[in-house]
mmCIF file of C-alpha atoms in Angstrom:
data_model
loop_
_atom_site.group_PDB
_atom_site.id
_atom_site.type_symbol
_atom_site.label_atom_id
_atom_site.label_comp_id
_atom_site.label_asym_id
_atom_site.label_seq_id
_atom_site.Cartn_x
_atom_site.Cartn_y
_atom_site.Cartn_z
ATOM 1 C CA MET A 1 0.000 0.000 0.000
ATOM 2 C CA GLU A 2 1.288 3.428 -0.985
ATOM 3 C CA THR A 3 2.012 5.934 1.795
ATOM 4 C CA PRO A 4 0.320 9.346 1.633
ATOM 5 C CA TRP A 5 3.625 11.053 0.700
ATOM 6 C CA ALA A 6 4.259 8.420 -1.989
ATOM 7 C CA ARG A 7 0.788 9.235 -3.376
ATOM 8 C CA VAL A 8 1.816 12.920 -3.577
ATOM 9 C CA GLY A 9 4.966 11.887 -5.456
ATOM 10 C CA THR A 10 3.048 9.644 -7.854
ATOM 11 C CA ALA A 11 0.466 12.354 -8.558
ATOM 12 C CA LEU A 12 3.168 14.978 -9.091
ATOM 13 C CA ARG A 13 5.131 12.749 -11.472
ATOM 14 C CA ALA A 14 1.970 11.954 -13.463
ATOM 15 C CA ALA A 15 1.013 15.642 -13.703
ATOM 16 C CA ARG A 16 4.546 16.639 -14.707
ATOM 17 C CA LYS A 17 4.729 13.979 -17.411
ATOM 18 C CA ALA A 18 1.247 14.889 -18.677
ATOM 19 C CA GLN A 19 2.544 18.435 -19.184
ATOM 20 C CA GLU A 20 5.720 17.068 -20.792
ATOM 21 C CA LEU A 21 7.913 18.831 -18.243
ATOM 22 C CA THR A 22 11.281 17.649 -17.019
ATOM 23 C CA GLN A 23 12.033 17.740 -13.328
ATOM 24 C CA ALA A 24 14.386 20.666 -13.993
ATOM 25 C CA GLU A 25 11.669 22.604 -15.854
ATOM 26 C CA LEU A 26 9.155 22.091 -13.052
ATOM 27 C CA ALA A 27 11.810 23.047 -10.513
ATOM 28 C CA ALA A 28 12.494 26.280 -12.392
ATOM 29 C CA ARG A 29 8.778 27.103 -12.463
ATOM 30 C CA ALA A 30 8.505 26.514 -8.717
ATOM 31 C CA ASP A 31 11.834 28.201 -7.940
ATOM 32 C CA VAL A 32 13.120 25.094 -6.171
ATOM 33 C CA SER A 33 15.938 22.667 -6.963
ATOM 34 C CA ALA A 34 15.519 19.677 -9.262
ATOM 35 C CA GLY A 35 16.602 17.587 -6.261
ATOM 36 C CA THR A 36 13.517 18.796 -4.404
ATOM 37 C CA ILE A 37 11.273 17.616 -7.250
ATOM 38 C CA ARG A 38 13.067 14.233 -7.300
ATOM 39 C CA ALA A 39 12.633 13.875 -3.538
ATOM 40 C CA ILE A 40 8.910 14.662 -3.689
ATOM 41 C CA GLU A 41 8.389 12.253 -6.588
ATOM 42 C CA ARG A 42 10.225 9.508 -4.636
ATOM 43 C CA GLY A 43 7.745 10.001 -1.787
ATOM 44 C CA GLN A 44 10.000 11.732 0.717
ATOM 45 C CA GLU A 45 8.009 12.460 3.842
ATOM 46 C CA PHE A 46 7.666 15.966 5.230
ATOM 47 C CA GLN A 47 6.412 16.965 8.673
ATOM 48 C CA LYS A 48 3.721 19.128 7.075
ATOM 49 C CA VAL A 49 2.818 20.848 3.814
ATOM 50 C CA THR A 50 5.593 23.417 3.490
ATOM 51 C CA PRO A 51 5.890 26.612 1.433
ATOM 52 C CA THR A 52 8.127 24.625 -0.937
ATOM 53 C CA LEU A 53 5.382 22.057 -1.485
ATOM 54 C CA ARG A 54 2.870 24.862 -2.025
ATOM 55 C CA ALA A 55 5.190 26.418 -4.635
ATOM 56 C CA VAL A 56 5.431 23.082 -6.471
ATOM 57 C CA GLU A 57 1.659 22.653 -6.178
ATOM 58 C CA ALA A 58 1.104 26.032 -7.874
ATOM 59 C CA ALA A 59 3.823 25.458 -10.485
ATOM 60 C CA ILE A 60 2.244 22.195 -11.653
ATOM 61 C CA GLY A 61 -1.161 23.882 -11.950
ATOM 62 C CA TRP A 62 -2.918 22.497 -8.906
ATOM 63 C CA ALA A 63 -5.242 24.558 -6.734
ATOM 64 C CA GLU A 64 -4.080 25.558 -3.285
ATOM 65 C CA GLY A 65 -4.654 22.686 -0.855
ATOM 66 C CA SER A 66 -4.199 19.934 -3.453
ATOM 67 C CA VAL A 67 -1.149 18.402 -1.727
ATOM 68 C CA GLN A 68 -3.123 18.193 1.511
ATOM 69 C CA ALA A 69 -6.069 16.691 -0.375
ATOM 70 C CA ILE A 70 -3.798 13.945 -1.758
ATOM 71 C CA LEU A 71 -2.388 13.288 1.728
ATOM 72 C CA ASP A 72 -5.976 12.960 2.970
ATOM 73 C CA GLY A 73 -6.739 10.347 0.307
ATOM 74 C CA GLY A 74 -8.244 12.650 -2.311
ATOM 75 C CA GLU A 75 -7.120 13.986 -5.643
ATOM 76 C CA PRO A 76 -5.483 17.250 -6.674
ATOM 77 C CA THR A 77 -7.763 19.964 -7.986
ATOM 78 C CA PRO A 78 -6.753 21.962 -11.064
ATOM 79 C CA ALA A 79 -6.049 25.603 -10.301
ATOM 80 C CA PRO A 80 -8.737 27.953 -11.559
ATOM 81 C CA ALA A 81 -7.853 29.275 -14.998
ATOM 82 C CA PRO A 82 -6.656 32.849 -14.951
ATOM 83 C CA GLU A 83 -8.984 35.312 -16.637
ATOM 84 C CA THR A 84 -8.421 35.470 -20.334
ATOM 85 C CA THR A 85 -6.693 38.568 -21.571
ATOM 86 C CA GLN A 86 -9.884 39.726 -23.259
ATOM 87 C CA ALA A 87 -12.050 39.120 -20.193
ATOM 88 C CA ALA A 88 -9.537 40.968 -18.024
ATOM 89 C CA ALA A 89 -9.441 43.830 -20.517
ATOM 90 C CA VAL A 90 -13.232 44.112 -20.553
ATOM 91 C CA ALA A 91 -13.339 44.014 -16.752
ATOM 92 C CA SER A 92 -10.791 46.833 -16.579
ATOM 93 C CA LEU A 93 -13.124 48.960 -18.713
ATOM 94 C CA GLU A 94 -15.931 48.784 -16.168
ATOM 95 C CA GLY A 95 -18.163 51.808 -16.322
ATOM 96 C CA LEU A 96 -18.064 52.078 -20.088
ATOM 97 C CA PRO A 97 -21.039 50.957 -22.142
ATOM 98 C CA TYR A 98 -20.708 47.231 -22.902
ATOM 99 C CA ARG A 99 -20.542 47.804 -26.663
ATOM 100 C CA ILE A 100 -17.572 50.166 -26.253
ATOM 101 C CA ALA A 101 -15.791 47.950 -23.715
ATOM 102 C CA GLN A 102 -16.160 44.952 -26.026
ATOM 103 C CA ALA A 103 -14.926 46.926 -29.033
ATOM 104 C CA LEU A 104 -11.881 48.082 -27.076
ATOM 105 C CA ALA A 105 -11.098 44.534 -25.958
ATOM 106 C CA ASP A 106 -11.374 43.004 -29.455
ATOM 107 C CA GLY A 107 -8.737 43.325 -32.144
ATOM 108 C CA THR A 108 -5.469 45.213 -32.190
ATOM 109 C CA ALA A 109 -4.948 48.875 -31.323
ATOM 110 C CA LEU A 110 -3.228 50.538 -34.286
ATOM 111 C CA ASP A 111 -3.154 54.192 -33.217
ATOM 112 C CA THR A 112 -4.571 56.575 -30.624
ATOM 113 C CA ARG A 113 -5.286 60.272 -30.465
ATOM 114 C CA LEU A 114 -6.391 62.653 -27.739
ATOM 115 C CA LYS A 115 -8.011 65.920 -28.824
ATOM 116 C CA THR A 116 -8.680 68.615 -26.234
ATOM 117 C CA ILE A 117 -12.078 70.264 -26.550
ATOM 118 C CA GLY A 118 -13.023 73.320 -24.603
ATOM 119 C CA SER A 119 -11.344 73.996 -21.298
ATOM 120 C CA GLY A 120 -11.895 70.610 -19.709
ATOM 121 C CA GLY A 121 -12.850 68.008 -22.237
ATOM 122 C CA GLU A 122 -11.101 65.462 -24.381
ATOM 123 C CA ILE A 123 -11.997 63.274 -27.287
ATOM 124 C CA VAL A 124 -10.326 59.878 -27.122
ATOM 125 C CA ILE A 125 -9.887 58.034 -30.392
ATOM 126 C CA ILE A 126 -8.576 54.513 -30.671
ATOM 127 C CA VAL A 127 -8.049 53.151 -34.155
ATOM 128 C CA LYS A 128 -8.418 49.367 -34.098
ATOM 129 C CA GLY A 129 -7.935 46.546 -36.532
ATOM 130 C CA ARG A 130 -10.508 43.782 -36.263
ATOM 131 C CA GLU A 131 -9.508 40.448 -34.747
ATOM 132 C CA GLY A 132 -7.654 38.444 -37.382
ATOM 133 C CA ALA A 133 -6.969 41.422 -39.666
ATOM 134 C CA THR A 134 -3.990 40.851 -41.929
ATOM 135 C CA ASP A 135 -1.005 43.200 -41.980
ATOM 136 C CA GLU A 136 -2.210 44.520 -45.341
ATOM 137 C CA GLU A 137 -5.666 45.273 -43.897
ATOM 138 C CA LYS A 138 -4.078 47.029 -40.913
ATOM 139 C CA ARG A 139 -1.938 49.176 -43.224
ATOM 140 C CA ALA A 140 -5.062 50.117 -45.202
ATOM 141 C CA ILE A 141 -6.858 51.067 -41.980
ATOM 142 C CA LEU A 142 -3.946 53.283 -40.936
ATOM 143 C CA ARG A 143 -3.798 54.955 -44.373
ATOM 144 C CA GLU A 144 -7.520 55.744 -44.161
ATOM 145 C CA TRP A 145 -7.095 57.025 -40.599
ATOM 146 C CA GLU A 146 -4.241 59.312 -41.701
ATOM 147 C CA ARG A 147 -6.469 60.647 -44.477
ATOM 148 C CA GLN A 148 -9.330 61.422 -42.068
ATOM 149 C CA GLU A 149 -7.278 62.555 -39.071
ATOM 150 C CA GLY A 150 -6.983 66.140 -40.369
ATOM 151 C CA HIS A 151 -10.733 66.606 -39.914
ATOM 152 C CA LEU A 152 -10.226 66.386 -36.156
ATOM 153 C CA ASP A 153 -8.069 69.468 -36.095
ATOM 154 C CA ARG A 154 -10.957 71.471 -37.543
ATOM 155 C CA LEU A 155 -13.481 70.320 -34.906
ATOM 156 C CA GLY A 156 -12.541 73.143 -32.550
ATOM 157 C CA GLU A 157 -12.750 75.686 -35.367
ATOM 158 C CA VAL A 158 -16.272 74.615 -36.300
ATOM 159 C CA ALA A 159 -17.427 74.877 -32.682
ATOM 160 C CA ASP A 160 -15.770 78.289 -32.266
ATOM 161 C CA ASP A 161 -17.303 79.628 -35.509
ATOM 162 C CA SER A 162 -20.846 78.645 -34.545
ATOM 163 C CA SER A 163 -20.617 80.281 -31.111
ATOM 164 C CA ASP A 164 -19.291 83.527 -32.654
ATOM 165 C CA ASN A 165 -22.322 83.854 -34.929
ATOM 166 C CA GLN A 166 -24.895 83.784 -32.133
#
C-alpha cells in the first residue's frame, strides 16, 4: 500500500509527465531545486505541507490545498484558470457601455489620439484593426485614418465659428 507522501509523489510525477515537463523545468517554475522535485516524486516524507510544497503545487497547476487533499486520500484539484486577456481587458473597462468595452477589448490597437475640446474636455480616439486582420488590412486602416485625421483638427474651429455667430 502506498504511503500518503508516496501518493503525492506519484500524482506529481503523473502531472509533470502529462505536461511534458522535465524535473528541472518544473523546478524552475517553482523556484526550487531539481533535487527537491526528485525527492517529492520519490515520496520523501515531510512533517507538514511546506511553502516549498505549495510552490510546487502552484507550479504544476494544482489549486491551493491539493497536496493536503492527496495526503488525505483525495485527488489534486486543477487551479482555476486565470482570466483570459480579453475578459480581463473588458473588466478593466468597467463603467463604459458594454458595446464600447467589447470593441476596445477586441482586435489590435493601431493608433490613438487625444483631442482637447473646450477647457476641460477630451476626445479619445482609438483606431483598431478587427480580430484576425492581416497586416495589409491594418496598413489600409492606418492609411484611411491618416487621411481622415486632419478633420479632427478642424473640430474646434467649427465649434468656435458657430458660437461667434450667435
